[in-house]
mmCIF file of C-alpha atoms in Angstrom:
data_model
loop_
_atom_site.group_PDB
_atom_site.id
_atom_site.type_symbol
_atom_site.label_atom_id
_atom_site.label_comp_id
_atom_site.label_asym_id
_atom_site.label_seq_id
_atom_site.Cartn_x
_atom_site.Cartn_y
_atom_site.Cartn_z
ATOM 1 C CA UNK A 1 42.141 -21.747 -8.109
ATOM 2 C CA UNK A 2 37.823 -21.705 -8.920
ATOM 3 C CA UNK A 3 37.425 -25.045 -6.949
ATOM 4 C CA UNK A 4 39.111 -23.484 -4.092
ATOM 5 C CA UNK A 5 35.934 -22.228 -2.982
ATOM 6 C CA UNK A 6 37.826 -18.971 -0.536
ATOM 7 C CA UNK A 7 37.461 -17.008 -4.123
ATOM 8 C CA UNK A 8 34.090 -18.149 -5.296
ATOM 9 C CA UNK A 9 31.319 -15.989 -4.955
ATOM 10 C CA UNK A 10 28.620 -16.524 -2.064
ATOM 11 C CA UNK A 11 24.605 -16.550 -2.347
ATOM 12 C CA UNK A 12 22.048 -17.478 -0.436
ATOM 13 C CA UNK A 13 18.880 -19.509 -1.529
ATOM 14 C CA UNK A 14 15.297 -17.849 0.529
ATOM 15 C CA UNK A 15 13.222 -20.342 -0.012
ATOM 16 C CA UNK A 16 12.781 -23.822 0.385
ATOM 17 C CA UNK A 17 9.648 -24.570 -1.274
ATOM 18 C CA UNK A 18 9.286 -27.155 -4.427
ATOM 19 C CA UNK A 19 11.241 -24.637 -6.668
ATOM 20 C CA UNK A 20 13.573 -24.549 -4.710
ATOM 21 C CA UNK A 21 14.516 -27.752 -3.576
ATOM 22 C CA UNK A 22 13.842 -29.581 -6.456
ATOM 23 C CA UNK A 23 15.202 -26.908 -9.206
ATOM 24 C CA UNK A 24 17.473 -24.499 -7.420
ATOM 25 C CA UNK A 25 20.084 -26.675 -5.162
ATOM 26 C CA UNK A 26 20.199 -28.850 -7.850
ATOM 27 C CA UNK A 27 21.276 -26.632 -10.746
ATOM 28 C CA UNK A 28 23.847 -24.670 -8.220
ATOM 29 C CA UNK A 29 24.653 -28.392 -7.637
ATOM 30 C CA UNK A 30 25.794 -28.341 -11.313
ATOM 31 C CA UNK A 31 28.269 -24.796 -10.778
ATOM 32 C CA UNK A 32 29.606 -25.655 -7.728
ATOM 33 C CA UNK A 33 32.547 -24.547 -9.478
ATOM 34 C CA UNK A 34 31.239 -21.116 -10.434
ATOM 35 C CA UNK A 35 29.680 -19.948 -6.840
ATOM 36 C CA UNK A 36 29.197 -21.169 -2.896
ATOM 37 C CA UNK A 37 26.348 -21.783 -1.270
ATOM 38 C CA UNK A 38 26.343 -20.335 1.972
ATOM 39 C CA UNK A 39 23.022 -20.427 3.494
ATOM 40 C CA UNK A 40 19.227 -21.036 2.941
ATOM 41 C CA UNK A 41 15.971 -19.751 4.507
ATOM 42 C CA UNK A 42 12.739 -20.688 5.413
ATOM 43 C CA UNK A 43 10.006 -19.583 7.949
ATOM 44 C CA UNK A 44 10.938 -22.826 9.961
ATOM 45 C CA UNK A 45 14.269 -23.836 11.120
ATOM 46 C CA UNK A 46 12.499 -27.455 10.717
ATOM 47 C CA UNK A 47 12.085 -26.864 6.982
ATOM 48 C CA UNK A 48 15.734 -24.624 6.494
ATOM 49 C CA UNK A 49 17.451 -27.503 8.111
ATOM 50 C CA UNK A 50 15.768 -30.535 5.498
ATOM 51 C CA UNK A 51 16.531 -28.318 2.468
ATOM 52 C CA UNK A 52 20.156 -27.862 3.777
ATOM 53 C CA UNK A 53 20.844 -31.228 3.675
ATOM 54 C CA UNK A 54 19.690 -31.423 0.505
ATOM 55 C CA UNK A 55 22.682 -29.333 -0.376
ATOM 56 C CA UNK A 56 24.746 -30.584 2.033
ATOM 57 C CA UNK A 57 27.493 -32.594 -0.258
ATOM 58 C CA UNK A 58 28.185 -29.780 -2.576
ATOM 59 C CA UNK A 59 27.703 -26.704 0.125
ATOM 60 C CA UNK A 60 29.562 -28.479 3.394
ATOM 61 C CA UNK A 61 29.061 -24.755 4.959
ATOM 62 C CA UNK A 62 25.904 -24.063 3.911
ATOM 63 C CA UNK A 63 24.064 -22.364 7.204
ATOM 64 C CA UNK A 64 20.471 -22.483 8.066
ATOM 65 C CA UNK A 65 18.806 -19.352 8.525
ATOM 66 C CA UNK A 66 14.636 -19.211 9.461
ATOM 67 C CA UNK A 67 12.166 -16.555 10.717
ATOM 68 C CA UNK A 68 12.563 -13.155 10.641
ATOM 69 C CA UNK A 69 16.104 -12.773 12.198
ATOM 70 C CA UNK A 70 17.724 -15.532 9.355
ATOM 71 C CA UNK A 71 16.783 -12.735 6.706
ATOM 72 C CA UNK A 72 18.157 -10.221 8.411
ATOM 73 C CA UNK A 73 21.423 -12.282 8.925
ATOM 74 C CA UNK A 74 21.700 -12.602 5.261
ATOM 75 C CA UNK A 75 21.254 -9.293 4.290
ATOM 76 C CA UNK A 76 24.242 -8.216 7.381
ATOM 77 C CA UNK A 77 26.348 -10.678 5.962
ATOM 78 C CA UNK A 78 29.089 -8.917 3.733
ATOM 79 C CA UNK A 79 30.139 -11.982 2.190
ATOM 80 C CA UNK A 80 27.061 -13.149 0.880
ATOM 81 C CA UNK A 81 26.923 -11.448 -2.643
ATOM 82 C CA UNK A 82 23.468 -12.254 -3.916
ATOM 83 C CA UNK A 83 20.329 -14.200 -2.825
ATOM 84 C CA UNK A 84 17.901 -16.196 -4.763
ATOM 85 C CA UNK A 85 14.295 -15.504 -3.531
ATOM 86 C CA UNK A 86 12.221 -18.489 -4.103
ATOM 87 C CA UNK A 87 8.721 -18.199 -2.473
ATOM 88 C CA UNK A 88 5.255 -17.885 -2.893
ATOM 89 C CA UNK A 89 4.452 -14.832 -5.028
ATOM 90 C CA UNK A 90 2.327 -12.930 -3.226
ATOM 91 C CA UNK A 91 5.532 -11.682 -0.938
ATOM 92 C CA UNK A 92 8.652 -12.348 -3.420
ATOM 93 C CA UNK A 93 8.411 -8.366 -4.724
ATOM 94 C CA UNK A 94 8.312 -6.979 -1.455
ATOM 95 C CA UNK A 95 11.550 -9.489 0.186
ATOM 96 C CA UNK A 96 13.391 -9.315 -3.389
ATOM 97 C CA UNK A 97 13.556 -5.165 -2.851
ATOM 98 C CA UNK A 98 13.947 -5.612 0.772
ATOM 99 C CA UNK A 99 17.473 -7.560 -0.284
ATOM 100 C CA UNK A 100 18.282 -4.612 -2.721
ATOM 101 C CA UNK A 101 18.242 -2.129 -0.668
ATOM 102 C CA UNK A 102 20.179 -4.186 1.467
ATOM 103 C CA UNK A 103 22.501 -4.198 -1.361
ATOM 104 C CA UNK A 104 22.496 -7.833 -2.368
ATOM 105 C CA UNK A 105 22.045 -9.000 -6.213
ATOM 106 C CA UNK A 106 18.582 -10.662 -6.104
ATOM 107 C CA UNK A 107 17.287 -13.464 -8.808
ATOM 108 C CA UNK A 108 13.550 -13.117 -8.050
ATOM 109 C CA UNK A 109 11.751 -16.550 -9.152
ATOM 110 C CA UNK A 110 9.100 -16.135 -11.677
ATOM 111 C CA UNK A 111 6.250 -14.246 -11.442
ATOM 112 C CA UNK A 112 7.757 -11.336 -11.810
ATOM 113 C CA UNK A 113 4.504 -9.642 -10.112
ATOM 114 C CA UNK A 114 1.242 -10.117 -9.057
ATOM 115 C CA UNK A 115 -0.432 -7.572 -11.478
ATOM 116 C CA UNK A 116 1.357 -4.756 -13.859
ATOM 117 C CA UNK A 117 0.455 -2.125 -10.649
ATOM 118 C CA UNK A 118 2.791 -4.096 -8.414
ATOM 119 C CA UNK A 119 5.480 -4.266 -11.230
ATOM 120 C CA UNK A 120 5.492 -0.348 -11.388
ATOM 121 C CA UNK A 121 5.681 0.532 -8.018
ATOM 122 C CA UNK A 122 8.389 -2.064 -7.756
ATOM 123 C CA UNK A 123 10.648 -1.001 -10.745
ATOM 124 C CA UNK A 124 9.613 2.524 -9.279
ATOM 125 C CA UNK A 125 11.041 1.842 -5.154
ATOM 126 C CA UNK A 126 14.384 -0.167 -7.512
ATOM 127 C CA UNK A 127 14.944 2.609 -9.600
ATOM 128 C CA UNK A 128 15.363 4.836 -6.832
ATOM 129 C CA UNK A 129 17.876 3.381 -5.162
ATOM 130 C CA UNK A 130 21.219 5.377 -5.872
ATOM 131 C CA UNK A 131 23.868 4.227 -7.618
ATOM 132 C CA UNK A 132 26.350 3.470 -5.039
ATOM 133 C CA UNK A 133 29.441 2.662 -5.413
ATOM 134 C CA UNK A 134 31.100 -0.421 -6.810
ATOM 135 C CA UNK A 135 27.721 -1.276 -8.604
ATOM 136 C CA UNK A 136 23.795 -1.294 -7.615
ATOM 137 C CA UNK A 137 22.858 -4.264 -7.181
ATOM 138 C CA UNK A 138 20.617 -6.438 -10.159
ATOM 139 C CA UNK A 139 17.711 -7.281 -10.415
ATOM 140 C CA UNK A 140 17.638 -10.272 -12.459
ATOM 141 C CA UNK A 141 14.306 -12.739 -13.165
ATOM 142 C CA UNK A 142 13.693 -16.244 -13.149
ATOM 143 C CA UNK A 143 11.447 -17.468 -16.009
ATOM 144 C CA UNK A 144 13.991 -19.584 -17.835
ATOM 145 C CA UNK A 145 12.693 -19.580 -20.972
ATOM 146 C CA UNK A 146 14.898 -16.839 -22.514
ATOM 147 C CA UNK A 147 17.904 -19.218 -21.779
ATOM 148 C CA UNK A 148 16.602 -22.700 -23.379
ATOM 149 C CA UNK A 149 18.531 -23.139 -26.453
ATOM 150 C CA UNK A 150 15.162 -24.114 -27.826
ATOM 151 C CA UNK A 151 14.049 -20.837 -28.045
ATOM 152 C CA UNK A 152 17.743 -19.268 -28.301
ATOM 153 C CA UNK A 153 18.445 -21.231 -31.878
ATOM 154 C CA UNK A 154 14.753 -21.040 -33.395
ATOM 155 C CA UNK A 155 14.601 -17.072 -32.940
ATOM 156 C CA UNK A 156 17.711 -17.374 -35.382
ATOM 157 C CA UNK A 157 15.654 -19.442 -37.775
ATOM 158 C CA UNK A 158 13.036 -16.757 -37.346
ATOM 159 C CA UNK A 159 15.090 -14.427 -40.286
ATOM 160 C CA UNK A 160 14.321 -17.296 -42.707
ATOM 161 C CA UNK A 161 10.615 -17.906 -42.671
ATOM 162 C CA UNK A 162 9.847 -14.707 -44.913
ATOM 163 C CA UNK A 163 7.602 -12.468 -43.086
ATOM 164 C CA UNK A 164 5.211 -13.411 -40.246
ATOM 165 C CA UNK A 165 1.460 -14.530 -41.046
ATOM 166 C CA UNK A 166 -0.102 -16.398 -37.998
ATOM 167 C CA UNK A 167 1.191 -17.669 -35.001
ATOM 168 C CA UNK A 168 -0.249 -20.193 -32.787
ATOM 169 C CA UNK A 169 0.809 -20.943 -29.036
ATOM 170 C CA UNK A 170 -1.297 -24.117 -27.791
ATOM 171 C CA UNK A 171 -0.831 -25.302 -24.570
ATOM 172 C CA UNK A 172 -2.858 -27.969 -22.732
ATOM 173 C CA UNK A 173 -1.064 -28.617 -19.218
ATOM 174 C CA UNK A 174 -1.632 -31.404 -16.964
ATOM 175 C CA UNK A 175 -2.293 -29.620 -13.647
ATOM 176 C CA UNK A 176 -3.884 -32.643 -11.837
ATOM 177 C CA UNK A 177 -3.407 -33.934 -8.714
ATOM 178 C CA UNK A 178 -0.353 -36.232 -9.249
ATOM 179 C CA UNK A 179 1.782 -33.367 -9.830
ATOM 180 C CA UNK A 180 3.417 -31.626 -6.957
ATOM 181 C CA UNK A 181 2.341 -28.344 -7.234
ATOM 182 C CA UNK A 182 -1.206 -28.981 -7.662
ATOM 183 C CA UNK A 183 -1.996 -28.022 -3.936
ATOM 184 C CA UNK A 184 0.271 -25.646 -3.788
ATOM 185 C CA UNK A 185 -2.085 -22.828 -1.606
ATOM 186 C CA UNK A 186 -0.273 -19.643 -2.992
ATOM 187 C CA UNK A 187 -0.464 -20.660 -6.779
ATOM 188 C CA UNK A 188 -4.184 -21.279 -5.992
ATOM 189 C CA UNK A 189 -4.699 -18.250 -4.731
ATOM 190 C CA UNK A 190 -2.841 -16.037 -6.992
ATOM 191 C CA UNK A 191 -4.573 -13.437 -9.093
ATOM 192 C CA UNK A 192 -5.584 -15.302 -12.225
ATOM 193 C CA UNK A 193 -4.828 -18.778 -10.091
ATOM 194 C CA UNK A 194 -2.680 -20.958 -12.978
ATOM 195 C CA UNK A 195 -3.365 -19.173 -15.642
ATOM 196 C CA UNK A 196 -0.686 -16.225 -14.712
ATOM 197 C CA UNK A 197 2.112 -18.455 -12.635
ATOM 198 C CA UNK A 198 2.300 -20.553 -15.441
ATOM 199 C CA UNK A 199 1.389 -18.756 -18.549
ATOM 200 C CA UNK A 200 4.133 -16.524 -17.696
ATOM 201 C CA UNK A 201 6.576 -19.062 -19.620
ATOM 202 C CA UNK A 202 4.532 -19.037 -22.050
ATOM 203 C CA UNK A 203 4.269 -15.585 -22.881
ATOM 204 C CA UNK A 204 8.284 -15.331 -22.279
ATOM 205 C CA UNK A 205 8.693 -18.367 -25.183
ATOM 206 C CA UNK A 206 6.085 -16.761 -27.720
ATOM 207 C CA UNK A 207 7.980 -12.757 -27.131
ATOM 208 C CA UNK A 208 11.198 -14.526 -27.816
ATOM 209 C CA UNK A 209 10.361 -16.405 -30.402
ATOM 210 C CA UNK A 210 8.528 -13.663 -32.661
ATOM 211 C CA UNK A 211 10.742 -10.760 -31.342
ATOM 212 C CA UNK A 212 7.787 -8.254 -31.465
ATOM 213 C CA UNK A 213 5.480 -7.682 -28.313
ATOM 214 C CA UNK A 214 2.207 -7.736 -27.788
ATOM 215 C CA UNK A 215 -0.229 -5.182 -28.776
ATOM 216 C CA UNK A 216 -3.624 -5.994 -28.285
ATOM 217 C CA UNK A 217 -5.666 -9.239 -26.975
ATOM 218 C CA UNK A 218 -8.880 -10.389 -26.820
ATOM 219 C CA UNK A 219 -10.196 -13.233 -24.784
ATOM 220 C CA UNK A 220 -12.940 -15.874 -23.333
ATOM 221 C CA UNK A 221 -11.666 -17.568 -20.600
ATOM 222 C CA UNK A 222 -13.989 -20.377 -18.785
ATOM 223 C CA UNK A 223 -13.859 -22.536 -15.234
ATOM 224 C CA UNK A 224 -14.662 -26.054 -16.052
ATOM 225 C CA UNK A 225 -12.306 -28.319 -14.145
ATOM 226 C CA UNK A 226 -13.913 -27.380 -10.333
ATOM 227 C CA UNK A 227 -10.605 -28.967 -8.825
ATOM 228 C CA UNK A 228 -8.796 -26.253 -10.647
ATOM 229 C CA UNK A 229 -9.247 -22.554 -9.154
ATOM 230 C CA UNK A 230 -11.167 -20.475 -11.692
ATOM 231 C CA UNK A 231 -10.288 -19.565 -14.472
ATOM 232 C CA UNK A 232 -8.131 -23.014 -15.966
ATOM 233 C CA UNK A 233 -8.910 -22.440 -19.378
ATOM 234 C CA UNK A 234 -8.397 -19.307 -22.018
ATOM 235 C CA UNK A 235 -8.561 -18.562 -25.634
ATOM 236 C CA UNK A 236 -7.207 -15.132 -26.942
ATOM 237 C CA UNK A 237 -6.408 -14.110 -29.918
ATOM 238 C CA UNK A 238 -3.641 -11.552 -30.193
ATOM 239 C CA UNK A 239 -1.475 -8.537 -32.381
ATOM 240 C CA UNK A 240 2.012 -8.094 -32.389
ATOM 241 C CA UNK A 241 3.101 -4.448 -32.428
ATOM 242 C CA UNK A 242 4.580 -5.607 -36.334
ATOM 243 C CA UNK A 243 1.085 -6.308 -37.199
ATOM 244 C CA UNK A 244 1.237 -10.013 -37.180
ATOM 245 C CA UNK A 245 -1.727 -12.128 -35.597
ATOM 246 C CA UNK A 246 -1.871 -14.961 -33.188
ATOM 247 C CA UNK A 247 -4.035 -16.947 -30.940
ATOM 248 C CA UNK A 248 -2.858 -18.995 -27.882
ATOM 249 C CA UNK A 249 -5.733 -21.768 -26.416
ATOM 250 C CA UNK A 250 -4.944 -22.596 -22.739
ATOM 251 C CA UNK A 251 -6.516 -25.108 -20.788
ATOM 252 C CA UNK A 252 -4.768 -25.724 -16.869
ATOM 253 C CA UNK A 253 -5.241 -29.101 -17.443
ATOM 254 C CA UNK A 254 -5.438 -31.613 -20.257
ATOM 255 C CA UNK A 255 -5.821 -35.753 -20.792
ATOM 256 C CA UNK A 256 -3.657 -35.394 -23.043
ATOM 257 C CA UNK A 257 -0.877 -32.754 -23.074
ATOM 258 C CA UNK A 258 0.062 -30.963 -25.320
ATOM 259 C CA UNK A 259 2.930 -27.313 -25.539
ATOM 260 C CA UNK A 260 3.633 -26.305 -28.394
ATOM 261 C CA UNK A 261 4.677 -22.428 -30.450
ATOM 262 C CA UNK A 262 4.189 -22.472 -34.423
ATOM 263 C CA UNK A 263 4.917 -19.427 -36.749
ATOM 264 C CA UNK A 264 4.109 -19.822 -39.807
ATOM 265 C CA UNK A 265 5.966 -17.168 -42.648
ATOM 266 C CA UNK A 266 6.383 -16.462 -46.492
ATOM 267 C CA UNK A 267 9.013 -18.758 -46.901
ATOM 268 C CA UNK A 268 8.916 -21.794 -44.041
ATOM 269 C CA UNK A 269 7.556 -22.549 -40.862
ATOM 270 C CA UNK A 270 9.028 -22.780 -37.072
ATOM 271 C CA UNK A 271 7.776 -24.852 -34.075
ATOM 272 C CA UNK A 272 8.726 -25.449 -31.695
ATOM 273 C CA UNK A 273 7.260 -28.416 -29.359
ATOM 274 C CA UNK A 274 7.828 -30.008 -25.573
ATOM 275 C CA UNK A 275 8.540 -33.346 -26.002
ATOM 276 C CA UNK A 276 10.808 -37.214 -24.786
ATOM 277 C CA UNK A 277 14.081 -37.965 -26.502
ATOM 278 C CA UNK A 278 16.236 -40.498 -25.865
ATOM 279 C CA UNK A 279 14.923 -40.585 -21.923
ATOM 280 C CA UNK A 280 15.505 -36.583 -21.924
ATOM 281 C CA UNK A 281 13.221 -33.740 -21.515
ATOM 282 C CA UNK A 282 13.334 -30.219 -23.658
ATOM 283 C CA UNK A 283 11.435 -29.099 -27.194
ATOM 284 C CA UNK A 284 11.503 -30.853 -30.229
ATOM 285 C CA UNK A 285 12.341 -27.474 -33.166
ATOM 286 C CA UNK A 286 11.029 -28.697 -36.605
ATOM 287 C CA UNK A 287 12.236 -26.329 -39.252
ATOM 288 C CA UNK A 288 10.481 -26.608 -42.166
ATOM 289 C CA UNK A 289 11.816 -24.607 -45.303
ATOM 290 C CA UNK A 290 10.219 -23.286 -48.692
ATOM 291 C CA UNK A 291 11.927 -26.409 -50.359
ATOM 292 C CA UNK A 292 9.700 -28.580 -48.647
ATOM 293 C CA UNK A 293 12.797 -30.140 -46.547
ATOM 294 C CA UNK A 294 11.759 -30.075 -42.736
ATOM 295 C CA UNK A 295 14.674 -29.919 -39.708
ATOM 296 C CA UNK A 296 14.379 -31.087 -36.889
ATOM 297 C CA UNK A 297 16.646 -30.767 -33.837
ATOM 298 C CA UNK A 298 16.072 -31.708 -30.273
ATOM 299 C CA UNK A 299 17.306 -29.725 -26.817
ATOM 300 C CA UNK A 300 17.310 -31.208 -24.313
ATOM 301 C CA UNK A 301 15.726 -28.607 -21.301
ATOM 302 C CA UNK A 302 18.592 -26.360 -19.275
ATOM 303 C CA UNK A 303 17.443 -22.580 -19.139
ATOM 304 C CA UNK A 304 17.380 -22.897 -14.642
ATOM 305 C CA UNK A 305 21.248 -24.066 -15.332
ATOM 306 C CA UNK A 306 21.966 -21.256 -17.685
ATOM 307 C CA UNK A 307 19.779 -18.763 -16.234
ATOM 308 C CA UNK A 308 21.776 -19.300 -12.633
ATOM 309 C CA UNK A 309 25.245 -19.510 -14.750
ATOM 310 C CA UNK A 310 24.096 -15.830 -16.343
ATOM 311 C CA UNK A 311 23.417 -14.437 -12.916
ATOM 312 C CA UNK A 312 26.507 -15.615 -11.257
ATOM 313 C CA UNK A 313 28.848 -14.015 -14.043
ATOM 314 C CA UNK A 314 26.552 -10.708 -13.869
ATOM 315 C CA UNK A 315 26.835 -10.911 -9.883
ATOM 316 C CA UNK A 316 30.603 -11.022 -10.341
ATOM 317 C CA UNK A 317 31.089 -8.450 -12.875
ATOM 318 C CA UNK A 318 28.855 -5.981 -11.083
ATOM 319 C CA UNK A 319 27.233 -5.382 -14.661
ATOM 320 C CA UNK A 320 23.618 -5.785 -15.231
ATOM 321 C CA UNK A 321 21.144 -8.261 -15.394
ATOM 322 C CA UNK A 322 21.757 -10.390 -18.909
ATOM 323 C CA UNK A 323 18.454 -8.774 -20.990
ATOM 324 C CA UNK A 324 17.066 -11.972 -21.010
ATOM 325 C CA UNK A 325 16.648 -11.925 -17.202
ATOM 326 C CA UNK A 326 15.937 -8.462 -16.699
ATOM 327 C CA UNK A 327 12.711 -7.820 -14.129
ATOM 328 C CA UNK A 328 11.303 -5.562 -16.422
ATOM 329 C CA UNK A 329 11.154 -9.137 -19.869
ATOM 330 C CA UNK A 330 9.345 -10.740 -16.654
ATOM 331 C CA UNK A 331 7.052 -7.636 -15.671
ATOM 332 C CA UNK A 332 5.780 -7.605 -19.863
ATOM 333 C CA UNK A 333 4.960 -11.044 -19.801
ATOM 334 C CA UNK A 334 2.665 -10.620 -16.399
ATOM 335 C CA UNK A 335 1.373 -7.433 -18.191
ATOM 336 C CA UNK A 336 0.351 -9.715 -21.484
ATOM 337 C CA UNK A 337 -1.119 -11.806 -19.180
ATOM 338 C CA UNK A 338 -2.970 -9.429 -16.962
ATOM 339 C CA UNK A 339 -4.642 -8.466 -20.363
ATOM 340 C CA UNK A 340 -5.930 -11.585 -21.618
ATOM 341 C CA UNK A 341 -7.863 -11.765 -18.417
ATOM 342 C CA UNK A 342 -9.031 -8.920 -18.163
ATOM 343 C CA UNK A 343 -10.455 -9.518 -21.317
ATOM 344 C CA UNK A 344 -12.095 -12.098 -20.548
ATOM 345 C CA UNK A 345 -14.135 -9.909 -17.810
ATOM 346 C CA UNK A 346 -15.000 -8.126 -20.385
ATOM 347 C CA UNK A 347 -16.603 -10.717 -23.105
ATOM 348 C CA UNK A 348 -13.945 -10.442 -24.574
ATOM 349 C CA UNK A 349 -13.547 -6.950 -25.728
ATOM 350 C CA UNK A 350 -9.984 -6.062 -26.944
ATOM 351 C CA UNK A 351 -7.192 -4.605 -24.279
ATOM 352 C CA UNK A 352 -4.351 -2.834 -25.005
ATOM 353 C CA UNK A 353 -1.449 -4.817 -23.351
ATOM 354 C CA UNK A 354 0.169 -2.477 -20.758
ATOM 355 C CA UNK A 355 3.965 -0.841 -21.972
ATOM 356 C CA UNK A 356 6.798 -1.151 -19.884
#
């Protein structure tokens, strides 16, 4: 029986930071009928034990691992089939490759990398791994937006809006002192600051919705809020490979937070906006038809849950990563933002987005 636990696959979580504690552990609790959380790792024994206590109710046998020795133990444990790498962006790729080389399936938390150069090198290393029987380890990336029902369903509505005329992406964030990630040192020291770490979500949503890659960008960035690392504002004109143009306006911190994607077509409009309905956080999807009728649907957040379920399924089947969570998809999101940041250093000159 699935509830037995003995027959379920086992995974380890490498990382005990904010996102591991507030998202990975609660979501793994929700799918504890599908997978067993066998171990959690942190740099120190104290933080590993503190994180493990949060999971003890659904993973009573959870093991605490720490330091280099703990990583070696996870890599050498044949009962651990997969590993969730939830660390600082600067070290995730190196650690993910170590786990993959040890034969572990990996779901790495976003961003895919700090640059397209790092992603290209990482993919080259991964692709050089032999296809050993019975499987080649899966390398999945956790960005969650491609698994949000709002984007899955909205992408289907795109067939009914006719030819795309223009696109708007508005991100007015809430990265202030009350945000738990505000003082995150690795995010503050990351290339592009919060723009890259936060931005991969919004680019993922854009690409999922329009079904076409971003080809070129022209951007202006500014540093306005000195409490944030530079840049904290960016405005970008982009063009898709299908010829349609759009704009992205991104403020890391705003007094009136708002996040939306809007695509205007010859026969209708699709808009996705973050919001709250009945106490649940999620996305309001507006589908305006040619007749003038507007269809409204609210989808609560569940991207991390669905993404982890897909990873466990692929891990058990030893198949390739679900296309939406493949590492290369995350690299493509990084490529768009890298091009936007590069353009902004060249006074808005047009920059081609690197292809993966």
